[in-house]
Short mmCIF file of C-alpha atoms and ligand atoms in Angstrom, two decimals:
data_model
loop_
_atom_site.label_atom_id
_atom_site.label_comp_id
_atom_site.label_asym_id
_atom_site.label_seq_id
_atom_site.Cartn_x
_atom_site.Cartn_y
_atom_site.Cartn_z
CA UNK A 1 128.64 -203.02 -64.94
CA UNK A 2 128.82 -199.52 -66.37
CA UNK A 3 128.77 -200.13 -69.69
CA UNK A 4 125.73 -199.05 -71.91
CA UNK A 5 123.55 -201.94 -72.37
CA UNK A 6 123.50 -202.40 -68.64
CA UNK A 7 124.50 -205.65 -67.49
CA UNK A 8 127.30 -207.03 -69.77
CA UNK A 9 125.09 -210.35 -70.05
CA UNK A 10 122.49 -208.24 -72.13
CA UNK A 11 121.99 -208.02 -75.67
CA UNK A 12 122.41 -209.87 -78.57
CA UNK A 13 126.16 -210.53 -80.37
CA UNK A 14 125.66 -209.28 -83.86
CA UNK A 15 128.03 -209.16 -86.68
CA UNK A 16 129.51 -205.60 -87.17
CA UNK A 17 127.22 -203.39 -88.88
CA UNK A 18 130.46 -201.19 -89.52
CA UNK A 19 134.09 -201.60 -89.93
CA UNK A 20 137.27 -199.51 -89.67
CA UNK A 21 138.89 -201.06 -92.70
CA UNK A 22 142.19 -198.87 -92.31
CA UNK A 23 144.73 -197.51 -92.59
CA UNK A 24 147.62 -198.83 -90.56
CA UNK A 25 148.89 -195.78 -88.87
CA UNK A 26 146.39 -193.40 -90.17
CA UNK A 27 144.94 -192.92 -86.50
CA UNK A 28 142.52 -196.01 -86.50
CA UNK A 29 143.00 -196.36 -82.98
CA UNK A 30 141.87 -192.81 -81.86
CA UNK A 31 139.05 -193.27 -84.01
CA UNK A 32 137.84 -196.16 -82.46
CA UNK A 33 138.84 -195.08 -78.98
CA UNK A 34 136.86 -192.18 -79.71
CA UNK A 35 133.63 -193.51 -81.21
CA UNK A 36 133.06 -196.27 -78.46
CA UNK A 37 132.39 -193.66 -75.96
CA UNK A 38 129.10 -193.36 -78.00
CA UNK A 39 125.99 -194.89 -76.21
CA UNK A 40 124.93 -196.19 -79.59
CA UNK A 41 128.37 -197.87 -80.42
CA UNK A 42 129.81 -200.77 -79.02
CA UNK A 43 133.38 -201.90 -80.33
CA UNK A 44 135.70 -204.82 -80.10
CA UNK A 45 138.92 -203.83 -78.39
CA UNK A 46 141.33 -206.21 -80.33
CA UNK A 47 141.93 -206.65 -83.94
CA UNK A 48 139.83 -209.79 -85.04
CA UNK A 49 141.92 -210.05 -88.22
CA UNK A 50 138.76 -212.01 -89.70
CA UNK A 51 138.63 -211.09 -93.17
CA UNK A 52 142.17 -211.29 -93.71
CA UNK A 53 143.71 -214.25 -91.35
CA UNK A 54 140.80 -215.97 -89.50
CA UNK A 55 138.31 -215.94 -92.63
CA UNK A 56 138.70 -219.61 -92.61
CA UNK A 57 137.02 -219.99 -89.28
CA UNK A 58 133.68 -218.73 -90.64
CA UNK A 59 131.20 -216.25 -89.58
CA UNK A 60 130.10 -218.09 -86.51
CA UNK A 61 133.42 -217.91 -85.04
CA UNK A 62 133.59 -214.27 -85.72
CA UNK A 63 130.33 -213.64 -84.00
CA UNK A 64 130.69 -216.01 -81.15
CA UNK A 65 134.38 -216.98 -80.55
CA UNK A 66 135.94 -216.83 -77.23
CA UNK A 67 139.22 -216.53 -78.70
CA UNK A 68 140.48 -213.50 -78.98
CA UNK A 69 143.07 -213.63 -81.59
CA UNK A 70 146.79 -213.02 -80.64
CA UNK A 71 146.15 -214.21 -77.09
CA UNK A 72 147.15 -218.04 -76.57
CA UNK A 73 144.59 -218.72 -74.23
CA UNK A 74 140.52 -218.49 -74.09
CA UNK A 75 139.53 -214.92 -73.03
CA UNK A 76 136.85 -214.34 -70.68
CA UNK A 77 135.81 -211.51 -73.24
CA UNK A 78 134.16 -213.10 -76.50
CA UNK A 79 134.73 -211.69 -79.88
CA UNK A 80 131.73 -209.42 -80.59
CA UNK A 81 130.36 -207.77 -77.58
CA UNK A 82 126.85 -207.78 -76.88
CA UNK A 83 124.10 -205.09 -78.06
CA UNK A 84 121.19 -203.73 -77.95
CA UNK A 85 118.84 -203.24 -80.91
CA UNK A 86 119.42 -199.72 -81.11
CA UNK A 87 123.59 -200.04 -80.88
CA UNK A 88 126.02 -200.19 -83.76
CA UNK A 89 128.75 -203.25 -83.50
CA UNK A 90 132.07 -201.99 -84.76
CA UNK A 91 135.76 -203.69 -85.14
CA UNK A 92 138.69 -202.27 -86.41
CA UNK A 93 141.52 -204.10 -88.47
CA UNK A 94 143.61 -201.76 -90.44
CA UNK A 95 145.11 -204.35 -92.83
CA UNK A 96 141.34 -204.70 -94.23
CA UNK A 97 142.28 -202.05 -96.49
CA UNK A 98 145.15 -203.78 -98.49
CA UNK A 99 143.62 -207.33 -98.50
CA UNK A 100 142.67 -208.19 -101.73
CA UNK A 101 139.92 -210.52 -100.73
CA UNK A 102 138.35 -208.44 -97.86
CA UNK A 103 135.71 -206.43 -100.26
CA UNK A 104 134.30 -209.39 -101.47
CA UNK A 105 134.30 -210.89 -98.28
CA UNK A 106 132.65 -208.41 -96.27
CA UNK A 107 130.22 -207.56 -99.20
CA UNK A 108 129.28 -211.27 -98.81
CA UNK A 109 128.61 -210.65 -94.80
CA UNK A 110 126.36 -207.83 -95.49
CA UNK A 111 126.42 -205.55 -98.61
CA UNK A 112 125.00 -202.61 -96.20
CA UNK A 113 128.49 -202.65 -94.17
CA UNK A 114 129.60 -199.08 -93.31
CA UNK A 115 133.33 -198.80 -94.06
CA UNK A 116 135.66 -196.05 -92.30
CA UNK A 117 138.95 -195.72 -93.65
CA UNK A 118 141.35 -193.12 -91.68
CA UNK A 119 143.55 -191.70 -94.20
CA UNK A 120 146.99 -189.62 -94.10
CA UNK A 121 149.30 -188.32 -95.79
CA UNK A 122 151.23 -191.21 -97.27
CA UNK A 123 154.93 -189.74 -96.65
CA UNK A 124 154.16 -189.67 -93.02
CA UNK A 125 152.31 -192.45 -93.03
CA UNK A 126 155.33 -194.44 -94.18
CA UNK A 127 157.65 -193.31 -92.05
CA UNK A 128 155.53 -194.03 -88.95
CA UNK A 129 155.09 -197.47 -90.47
CA UNK A 130 158.92 -197.91 -90.39
CA UNK A 131 159.64 -196.14 -86.81
CA UNK A 132 156.93 -198.62 -85.56
CA UNK A 133 158.91 -201.74 -87.28
CA UNK A 134 162.21 -200.54 -86.40
CA UNK A 135 161.10 -200.35 -82.61
CA UNK A 136 160.13 -204.15 -82.66
CA UNK A 137 163.18 -205.03 -85.06
CA UNK A 138 166.19 -202.57 -84.64
CA UNK A 139 168.28 -204.53 -86.93
CA UNK A 140 166.38 -203.68 -90.11
CA UNK A 141 167.60 -201.63 -92.75
CA UNK A 142 167.53 -197.84 -93.03
CA UNK A 143 164.27 -196.20 -94.50
CA UNK A 144 165.95 -194.61 -97.41
CA UNK A 145 167.60 -197.98 -98.02
CA UNK A 146 163.98 -199.85 -98.02
CA UNK A 147 162.40 -197.09 -99.98
CA UNK A 148 164.01 -197.25 -103.08
CA UNK A 149 164.91 -200.31 -105.64
CA UNK A 150 167.36 -197.87 -107.47
CA UNK A 151 167.62 -194.43 -105.34
CA UNK A 152 169.83 -192.57 -108.08
CA UNK A 153 167.19 -193.41 -110.96
CA UNK A 154 164.48 -192.76 -108.12
CA UNK A 155 162.83 -196.01 -108.73
CA UNK A 156 160.59 -196.63 -105.83
CA UNK A 157 160.08 -199.95 -103.97
CA UNK A 158 156.31 -200.47 -104.63
CA UNK A 159 156.51 -203.89 -103.11
CA UNK A 160 157.46 -202.57 -99.76
CA UNK A 161 154.49 -202.77 -97.54
CA UNK A 162 155.26 -199.18 -95.97
CA UNK A 163 155.67 -197.66 -99.52
CA UNK A 164 152.21 -199.62 -100.90
CA UNK A 165 150.20 -199.24 -98.29
CA UNK A 166 149.90 -195.68 -99.29
CA UNK A 167 148.73 -195.80 -102.67
CA UNK A 168 145.58 -195.67 -101.64
CA UNK A 169 143.85 -195.14 -104.97
CA UNK A 170 145.07 -198.42 -105.97
CA UNK A 171 143.59 -200.38 -102.91
CA UNK A 172 139.57 -198.43 -103.04
CA UNK A 173 139.63 -199.55 -106.60
CA UNK A 174 139.31 -202.79 -105.00
CA UNK A 175 136.52 -201.99 -102.73
CA UNK A 176 134.70 -199.74 -105.44
CA UNK A 177 133.89 -203.06 -107.13
CA UNK A 178 131.71 -203.87 -104.44
CA UNK A 179 130.55 -200.82 -102.23
CA UNK A 180 129.35 -197.34 -103.57
CA UNK A 181 131.45 -194.44 -102.64
CA UNK A 182 128.40 -193.40 -100.43
CA UNK A 183 129.33 -196.52 -98.20
CA UNK A 184 132.76 -195.21 -97.56
CA UNK A 185 133.66 -192.59 -95.22
CA UNK A 186 137.03 -191.18 -95.11
CA UNK A 187 138.80 -189.85 -92.06
CA UNK A 188 141.40 -186.98 -92.35
CA UNK A 189 144.30 -188.23 -89.92
CA UNK A 190 145.50 -184.98 -90.17
CA UNK A 191 142.47 -183.23 -88.86
CA UNK A 192 141.53 -185.87 -86.27
CA UNK A 193 144.40 -184.15 -84.36
CA UNK A 194 143.98 -180.76 -85.23
CA UNK A 195 140.10 -181.02 -84.85
CA UNK A 196 138.96 -184.24 -83.51
CA UNK A 197 135.34 -183.21 -82.40
CA UNK A 198 134.91 -181.96 -86.00
CA UNK A 199 136.25 -185.06 -87.78
CA UNK A 200 134.17 -187.42 -85.47
CA UNK A 201 130.82 -184.94 -85.87
CA UNK A 202 131.21 -186.41 -89.11
CA UNK A 203 131.76 -189.86 -88.43
CA UNK A 204 128.62 -190.11 -86.12
CA UNK A 205 126.71 -188.49 -89.37
CA UNK A 206 127.84 -191.14 -91.45
CA UNK A 207 127.23 -194.09 -88.92
CA UNK A 208 123.67 -192.44 -88.79
CA UNK A 209 123.73 -191.91 -84.79
CA UNK A 210 123.31 -188.40 -83.00
CA UNK A 211 126.31 -186.43 -82.36
CA UNK A 212 127.13 -187.11 -79.24
CA UNK A 213 130.58 -186.87 -79.02
CA UNK A 214 131.64 -182.78 -79.14
CA UNK A 215 134.31 -181.04 -78.56
CA UNK A 216 133.50 -181.30 -74.50
CA UNK A 217 134.84 -184.38 -74.74
CA UNK A 218 138.46 -183.79 -75.45
CA UNK A 219 141.26 -181.60 -74.42
CA UNK A 220 144.58 -180.96 -75.52
CA UNK A 221 147.44 -182.54 -73.71
CA UNK A 222 150.57 -180.74 -73.97
CA UNK A 223 152.79 -183.59 -72.60
CA UNK A 224 151.41 -185.95 -75.31
CA UNK A 225 150.99 -183.31 -77.96
CA UNK A 226 147.38 -184.74 -78.83
CA UNK A 227 144.16 -184.54 -78.08
CA UNK A 228 143.14 -186.91 -75.12
CA UNK A 229 139.55 -187.83 -73.93
CA UNK A 230 138.30 -186.13 -70.69
CA UNK A 231 136.47 -189.24 -69.59
CA UNK A 232 135.68 -192.81 -71.24
CA UNK A 233 132.81 -194.97 -71.30
CA UNK A 234 134.58 -196.95 -68.24
CA UNK A 235 135.96 -194.53 -66.51
CA UNK A 236 135.94 -190.69 -65.19
CA UNK A 237 139.20 -190.23 -65.73
CA UNK A 238 140.83 -188.49 -68.77
CA UNK A 239 142.49 -190.54 -71.04
CA UNK A 240 145.38 -190.08 -73.89
CA UNK A 241 146.35 -193.11 -76.23
CA UNK A 242 149.38 -195.49 -75.41
CA UNK A 243 153.09 -194.78 -75.53
CA UNK A 244 153.25 -196.45 -79.28
CA UNK A 245 150.64 -193.78 -80.39
CA UNK A 246 152.46 -190.13 -81.17
CA UNK A 247 155.79 -191.73 -81.26
CA UNK A 248 158.80 -189.33 -82.38
CA UNK A 249 159.60 -190.39 -85.95
CA UNK A 250 163.01 -191.53 -87.24
CA UNK A 251 164.80 -188.55 -88.93
CA UNK A 252 164.68 -189.41 -92.88
CA UNK A 253 166.69 -187.62 -95.44
CA UNK A 254 164.88 -184.49 -96.63
CA UNK A 255 165.70 -185.36 -100.13
CA UNK A 256 164.43 -188.63 -99.98
CA UNK A 257 161.11 -187.24 -98.63
CA UNK A 258 160.92 -185.27 -101.47
CA UNK A 259 161.31 -187.95 -103.98
CA UNK A 260 158.54 -189.92 -101.89
CA UNK A 261 156.30 -186.77 -102.16
CA UNK A 262 156.95 -186.45 -105.84
CA UNK A 263 156.20 -190.31 -106.00
CA UNK A 264 152.72 -190.07 -104.46
CA UNK A 265 151.78 -186.86 -106.03
CA UNK A 266 149.75 -188.85 -108.37
CA UNK A 267 148.11 -191.53 -106.51
CA UNK A 268 147.27 -188.28 -104.21
CA UNK A 269 145.25 -186.70 -106.98
CA UNK A 270 143.77 -189.61 -108.32
CA UNK A 271 142.89 -190.43 -104.75
CA UNK A 272 141.26 -186.81 -104.43
CA UNK A 273 139.48 -186.99 -107.74
CA UNK A 274 137.89 -190.72 -106.66
CA UNK A 275 136.38 -189.50 -103.23
CA UNK A 276 135.74 -186.34 -104.08
CA UNK A 277 137.51 -184.54 -101.27
CA UNK A 278 141.06 -182.91 -101.43
CA UNK A 279 143.24 -184.01 -98.17
CA UNK A 280 145.82 -181.20 -98.77
CA UNK A 281 148.84 -183.43 -98.74
CA UNK A 282 150.17 -181.88 -101.66
P1 LIG B 301 152.50 -191.73 -84.83
O1 LIG B 301 152.79 -192.54 -83.92
O2 LIG B 301 153.36 -191.93 -86.06
O3 LIG B 301 152.41 -190.17 -84.34
P2 LIG B 301 146.93 -196.14 -85.75
O4 LIG B 301 146.31 -196.03 -84.54
O5 LIG B 301 146.21 -196.40 -87.23
O6 LIG B 301 148.43 -197.33 -85.95
O7 LIG B 301 147.43 -194.67 -86.17
C1 LIG B 301 148.59 -194.27 -85.14
C2 LIG B 301 148.58 -192.64 -85.13
O8 LIG B 301 147.71 -191.97 -84.86
C3 LIG B 301 149.87 -191.86 -84.40
O9 LIG B 301 150.99 -192.02 -85.60
C4 LIG B 301 149.42 -190.78 -84.30
O10 LIG B 301 149.88 -189.68 -85.16
C5 LIG B 301 147.86 -190.67 -84.94
N1 LIG B 301 146.73 -189.89 -83.85
C6 LIG B 301 145.76 -189.57 -84.22
N2 LIG B 301 144.95 -188.88 -83.40
C7 LIG B 301 145.77 -189.24 -82.24
C8 LIG B 301 145.63 -189.11 -81.05
N3 LIG B 301 144.59 -188.25 -80.21
N4 LIG B 301 146.59 -189.54 -79.81
C9 LIG B 301 147.42 -190.53 -80.35
N5 LIG B 301 148.04 -190.30 -81.55
C10 LIG B 301 147.00 -190.18 -82.44
#
């Protein structure tokens, strides 16, 4: 095989040492696809949803299972990839970030787990999230309608998931009950598009692996409007992410966008203060 462990039978199945825990629509697929180009990283292609939906199956299932979540049949691929001693096992499930029990459960697996969170302007993230839902269920109410409990009073519906996920600082607080800030790395979803090599450089430093992925790995695909990989670990051909990544967003009333920007401002500022980084969404 052409994978980095040589034959796919070599190496050991290990529990992940690092997780991409969020956020949905932040750019999590891009980070996973980019980081798995690294020879010292072996990543799971699918989202196992272990620490939210499948926790009851136990850690042995997480490590060993041949059943891929979301697939009815037993897959030939088993859940965790085989890794060499020198390689990091990684998986991504964006819903972990907003799962109340996830920090405790991950801490109980290993308190040394490295956590990666890809964050993006919460207003854009919400529209991206809604656009995705709309593509699957065309009959849902409008974004404007779902965003508010009372639009004239400016009462935002914080129970709507598309809104709630973007209140990053609230979710972060539950993680900080278990993990020090130094163990959580934040990727800017915006910079991931404008400077993928720079952002991936920081991810590699955080994971303690050599800076293998550099600007030489990327090119900007004008048709797609996003950076793409010149080649991957399994192919020498250039590869962009799929059609569902980098969709055209639904047009939203600019006044609603302003109201949501206002709504998120205090959460964003508190988030910047907590992580010690300004993501420039204001
Ligand atoms: P949009 O489709 O709204 O543009 P996730 O993988 O977490 O679901 O995030 C999807 C988002 O990743 C996309 O949202 C897109 O903006 C962003 N993204 C970042 N880098 C990308 C890339 N190189 N190719 C495609 N999408 C990318």
